[in-house]
Each structure stands twice: as C-alpha cells, then as structure tokens.
Amino acid sequence: MRQHLGYQSIKQPRRHTQRGVMLLEVLISVLLFALGLIALIGVQAKSATLTGDAQYRIEAVRYANAYVAKMWTYQGGTYDAFETAFKEDGSEYKKFKDSIMLQGSGIPNAQPPAVQITASSSSVTLADGRTAVLPQANVTITITWVDKDNHTHNYLHETSIGFKPVVS
C-alpha cells in the first residue's frame, strides 16, 4: 500500500521478509550460552585437578618439615653422628622414607626421598685470640611423586643445621 503526499511516496515495510529472524537470534543466544557453560565446566575441572596437586605438595612440605624438625632437635652431638642417623640408609632416614612410602600417606606413588647432607664450617676469631670453628650441615631433601595423569612432581627443601662450636 502506498500513500501519496504530494510528490513523496512512503513505502510500508513488507512483513514477510522478517520471518525467522527472532528464531535465529534465539538460536545464536543458546549457542553462546552453551559455549560459555562448556568453558565454565572446563575451568571447574582444571580447578579440581590443581586442588589435588596442591594437596600433594602440602603433604610433601609437611613431611620435609617434620624431618628437618627431627634434625634440629637431634641430640647426637657431633656432625658424624648426625650424618650417620640422617643420611640415606641411616636410622632416622629409614623411618622418614617408610612414612612417605606408606600407602595412604597423602602422597600418591611417592618415590623414596633423596636426602643429601654436606658438611661445611666457618671460623671466627674470638676477642681473647682463640679460634671458634662453627660446623654445619647443609641438607637438601627432595620428595618426588607421580600423579594420576602420570606427571612427575618434586618438592625441594634446603636448610642448614648448625652444631656446637669447637673452640681452640
């Protein structure tokens, strides 16, 4: 239908050219919503995996800190006695290893922990002219485990343990 107003004519839009546009808009909206929902599910799954990894790392930290605490409170006296007790195959090491390797320890597929102990010392001259040697043990503990996805993880803990000074 056309209306004539002087020299201008106004065309009415045809209604049948708009059919299905609203349906197409709804379908595109549903598609975008579904993609967003799939992305959110992926983020949740990754979050759950990372939470599990963090829990295993926390357990490794707990075991390493407990072993270092035993070292700090060791009453054996000398560096040699300390090293004998805490080096790999020492009596304290065996207890440490067994606690980590035990099923249900909180660390899945744990490997035997690696413990390296090296001796070092420094000297100072005292006010009276004597020399004091300050022996210490530098300790490195590595705890290794394999997660359910067959990824290997390590936790490395380093510390120094001081011993009674030797004055000469």
mmCIF file of C-alpha atoms in Angstrom:
data_model
loop_
_atom_site.group_PDB
_atom_site.id
_atom_site.type_symbol
_atom_site.label_atom_id
_atom_site.label_comp_id
_atom_site.label_asym_id
_atom_site.label_seq_id
_atom_site.Cartn_x
_atom_site.Cartn_y
_atom_site.Cartn_z
ATOM 1 C CA MET A 1 0.000 0.000 0.000
ATOM 2 C CA ARG A 2 1.311 3.393 -0.897
ATOM 3 C CA GLN A 3 0.334 6.725 0.367
ATOM 4 C CA HIS A 4 0.841 9.775 -1.699
ATOM 5 C CA LEU A 5 1.613 13.035 -0.009
ATOM 6 C CA GLY A 6 2.336 15.419 -2.704
ATOM 7 C CA TYR A 7 5.459 14.379 -4.509
ATOM 8 C CA GLN A 8 6.700 11.838 -1.892
ATOM 9 C CA SER A 9 5.642 8.268 -1.566
ATOM 10 C CA ILE A 10 6.161 6.264 1.583
ATOM 11 C CA LYS A 11 6.594 2.506 1.292
ATOM 12 C CA GLN A 12 5.382 0.266 4.060
ATOM 13 C CA PRO A 13 7.910 -2.466 5.039
ATOM 14 C CA ARG A 14 6.975 -5.901 3.958
ATOM 15 C CA ARG A 15 6.252 -8.143 6.893
ATOM 16 C CA HIS A 16 7.136 -11.466 5.284
ATOM 17 C CA THR A 17 10.883 -10.505 4.902
ATOM 18 C CA GLN A 18 11.287 -10.511 8.729
ATOM 19 C CA ARG A 19 10.097 -14.066 9.263
ATOM 20 C CA GLY A 20 12.519 -16.329 11.281
ATOM 21 C CA VAL A 21 14.830 -13.538 12.454
ATOM 22 C CA MET A 22 13.732 -13.866 16.069
ATOM 23 C CA LEU A 23 14.227 -17.648 15.941
ATOM 24 C CA LEU A 24 17.727 -17.163 14.558
ATOM 25 C CA GLU A 25 18.556 -14.697 17.354
ATOM 26 C CA VAL A 26 17.342 -17.185 19.974
ATOM 27 C CA LEU A 27 19.404 -19.998 18.444
ATOM 28 C CA ILE A 28 22.547 -17.840 18.433
ATOM 29 C CA SER A 29 21.909 -16.870 22.069
ATOM 30 C CA VAL A 30 21.516 -20.515 23.090
ATOM 31 C CA LEU A 31 24.740 -21.388 21.237
ATOM 32 C CA LEU A 32 26.689 -18.640 23.011
ATOM 33 C CA PHE A 33 25.252 -19.693 26.375
ATOM 34 C CA ALA A 34 26.232 -23.324 25.713
ATOM 35 C CA LEU A 35 29.802 -22.316 24.785
ATOM 36 C CA GLY A 36 30.075 -20.290 27.975
ATOM 37 C CA LEU A 37 28.757 -23.193 30.020
ATOM 38 C CA ILE A 38 31.265 -25.599 28.429
ATOM 39 C CA ALA A 39 34.099 -23.168 29.234
ATOM 40 C CA LEU A 40 32.909 -22.889 32.843
ATOM 41 C CA ILE A 41 32.847 -26.692 33.204
ATOM 42 C CA GLY A 42 36.421 -26.822 31.843
ATOM 43 C CA VAL A 43 37.577 -24.251 34.393
ATOM 44 C CA GLN A 44 35.933 -26.233 37.198
ATOM 45 C CA ALA A 45 37.645 -29.453 36.085
ATOM 46 C CA LYS A 46 41.056 -27.752 35.945
ATOM 47 C CA SER A 47 40.424 -26.219 39.359
ATOM 48 C CA ALA A 48 39.738 -29.650 40.845
ATOM 49 C CA THR A 49 42.979 -31.006 39.342
ATOM 50 C CA LEU A 50 45.033 -28.114 40.689
ATOM 51 C CA THR A 51 43.467 -28.518 44.121
ATOM 52 C CA GLY A 52 44.590 -32.155 44.187
ATOM 53 C CA ASP A 53 48.119 -31.172 43.107
ATOM 54 C CA ALA A 54 48.263 -28.546 45.842
ATOM 55 C CA GLN A 55 47.179 -31.094 48.450
ATOM 56 C CA TYR A 56 50.021 -33.453 47.451
ATOM 57 C CA ARG A 57 52.523 -30.596 47.605
ATOM 58 C CA ILE A 58 51.247 -29.630 51.074
ATOM 59 C CA GLU A 59 51.803 -33.211 52.241
ATOM 60 C CA ALA A 60 55.346 -33.190 50.813
ATOM 61 C CA VAL A 61 56.078 -29.920 52.648
ATOM 62 C CA ARG A 62 54.682 -31.395 55.860
ATOM 63 C CA TYR A 63 56.902 -34.488 55.623
ATOM 64 C CA ALA A 64 60.027 -32.484 54.777
ATOM 65 C CA ASN A 65 59.405 -30.022 57.627
ATOM 66 C CA ALA A 66 58.897 -32.888 60.089
ATOM 67 C CA TYR A 67 62.196 -34.459 59.006
ATOM 68 C CA VAL A 68 64.042 -31.152 59.341
ATOM 69 C CA ALA A 69 62.474 -30.656 62.789
ATOM 70 C CA LYS A 70 63.918 -34.029 63.822
ATOM 71 C CA MET A 71 67.301 -32.863 62.549
ATOM 72 C CA TRP A 72 67.128 -29.616 64.502
ATOM 73 C CA THR A 73 66.271 -31.421 67.722
ATOM 74 C CA TYR A 74 68.762 -34.263 67.254
ATOM 75 C CA GLN A 75 70.725 -34.906 70.431
ATOM 76 C CA GLY A 76 73.570 -36.932 68.870
ATOM 77 C CA GLY A 77 76.069 -34.146 69.372
ATOM 78 C CA THR A 78 78.626 -34.407 66.561
ATOM 79 C CA TYR A 79 78.312 -33.936 62.838
ATOM 80 C CA ASP A 80 79.406 -37.533 62.215
ATOM 81 C CA ALA A 81 76.652 -38.950 64.453
ATOM 82 C CA PHE A 82 74.136 -36.597 62.785
ATOM 83 C CA GLU A 83 75.166 -37.654 59.296
ATOM 84 C CA THR A 84 75.050 -41.355 60.213
ATOM 85 C CA ALA A 85 71.492 -41.021 61.521
ATOM 86 C CA PHE A 86 70.004 -38.800 58.788
ATOM 87 C CA LYS A 87 71.810 -39.703 55.557
ATOM 88 C CA GLU A 88 70.173 -42.127 53.165
ATOM 89 C CA ASP A 89 70.152 -45.578 54.807
ATOM 90 C CA GLY A 90 70.549 -44.001 58.255
ATOM 91 C CA SER A 91 68.172 -44.997 61.064
ATOM 92 C CA GLU A 92 66.187 -41.738 61.013
ATOM 93 C CA TYR A 93 66.095 -41.731 57.206
ATOM 94 C CA LYS A 94 64.546 -45.204 57.148
ATOM 95 C CA LYS A 95 61.670 -44.009 59.372
ATOM 96 C CA PHE A 96 61.232 -40.933 57.162
ATOM 97 C CA LYS A 97 61.209 -42.985 53.957
ATOM 98 C CA ASP A 98 58.798 -45.570 55.372
ATOM 99 C CA SER A 99 56.318 -42.867 56.439
ATOM 100 C CA ILE A 100 56.279 -41.351 52.939
ATOM 101 C CA MET A 101 56.176 -44.655 51.054
ATOM 102 C CA LEU A 102 53.301 -45.972 53.210
ATOM 103 C CA GLN A 103 50.034 -46.322 51.297
ATOM 104 C CA GLY A 104 47.634 -43.619 52.415
ATOM 105 C CA SER A 105 50.450 -41.216 53.330
ATOM 106 C CA GLY A 106 48.758 -38.492 51.318
ATOM 107 C CA ILE A 107 51.356 -38.547 48.537
ATOM 108 C CA PRO A 108 50.364 -40.801 45.615
ATOM 109 C CA ASN A 109 53.016 -43.017 44.035
ATOM 110 C CA ALA A 110 55.746 -41.492 46.197
ATOM 111 C CA GLN A 111 59.319 -42.340 45.304
ATOM 112 C CA PRO A 112 61.986 -42.833 48.005
ATOM 113 C CA PRO A 113 63.008 -39.330 49.114
ATOM 114 C CA ALA A 114 66.508 -38.122 48.299
ATOM 115 C CA VAL A 115 68.492 -36.622 51.189
ATOM 116 C CA GLN A 116 71.889 -35.036 50.632
ATOM 117 C CA ILE A 117 73.982 -33.872 53.558
ATOM 118 C CA THR A 118 77.224 -31.966 53.113
ATOM 119 C CA ALA A 119 79.480 -30.591 55.789
ATOM 120 C CA SER A 120 80.735 -27.038 55.904
ATOM 121 C CA SER A 121 82.173 -24.760 58.525
ATOM 122 C CA SER A 122 83.310 -21.244 59.129
ATOM 123 C CA SER A 123 85.788 -19.827 61.618
ATOM 124 C CA VAL A 124 85.770 -16.730 63.745
ATOM 125 C CA THR A 125 88.444 -15.259 65.942
ATOM 126 C CA LEU A 126 87.239 -14.587 69.446
ATOM 127 C CA ALA A 127 88.143 -11.473 71.484
ATOM 128 C CA ASP A 128 90.665 -13.481 73.516
ATOM 129 C CA GLY A 129 92.507 -14.600 70.362
ATOM 130 C CA ARG A 130 91.170 -18.148 70.229
ATOM 131 C CA THR A 131 89.504 -19.511 67.099
ATOM 132 C CA ALA A 132 85.979 -20.918 67.051
ATOM 133 C CA VAL A 133 85.034 -23.294 64.274
ATOM 134 C CA LEU A 134 81.292 -23.305 63.521
ATOM 135 C CA PRO A 135 80.422 -26.650 61.895
ATOM 136 C CA GLN A 136 77.180 -27.042 59.996
ATOM 137 C CA ALA A 137 75.375 -29.496 57.769
ATOM 138 C CA ASN A 138 73.788 -28.315 54.557
ATOM 139 C CA VAL A 139 70.759 -30.516 53.904
ATOM 140 C CA THR A 140 68.765 -30.945 50.696
ATOM 141 C CA ILE A 141 65.593 -33.058 50.747
ATOM 142 C CA THR A 142 63.770 -33.948 47.528
ATOM 143 C CA ILE A 143 60.369 -35.627 47.638
ATOM 144 C CA THR A 144 59.085 -36.979 44.317
ATOM 145 C CA TRP A 145 55.657 -38.342 43.392
ATOM 146 C CA VAL A 146 53.693 -39.247 40.258
ATOM 147 C CA ASP A 147 50.085 -38.081 39.961
ATOM 148 C CA LYS A 148 47.180 -39.959 38.369
ATOM 149 C CA ASP A 149 47.913 -38.326 34.996
ATOM 150 C CA ASN A 150 51.461 -39.760 35.128
ATOM 151 C CA HIS A 151 53.090 -36.355 35.694
ATOM 152 C CA THR A 152 56.148 -36.317 37.953
ATOM 153 C CA HIS A 153 56.277 -33.657 40.689
ATOM 154 C CA ASN A 154 59.131 -32.698 43.032
ATOM 155 C CA TYR A 155 59.364 -30.756 46.243
ATOM 156 C CA LEU A 156 62.839 -29.499 47.173
ATOM 157 C CA HIS A 157 63.656 -28.364 50.717
ATOM 158 C CA GLU A 158 67.054 -26.909 51.666
ATOM 159 C CA THR A 159 68.286 -25.971 55.123
ATOM 160 C CA SER A 160 71.425 -25.640 57.206
ATOM 161 C CA ILE A 161 71.844 -27.216 60.646
ATOM 162 C CA GLY A 162 74.453 -25.733 62.980
ATOM 163 C CA PHE A 163 76.422 -27.659 65.598
ATOM 164 C CA LYS A 164 78.167 -26.721 68.809
ATOM 165 C CA PRO A 165 81.204 -24.517 68.053
ATOM 166 C CA VAL A 166 84.646 -26.004 68.583
ATOM 167 C CA VAL A 167 86.943 -23.509 70.302
ATOM 168 C CA SER A 168 90.712 -23.901 70.109
#
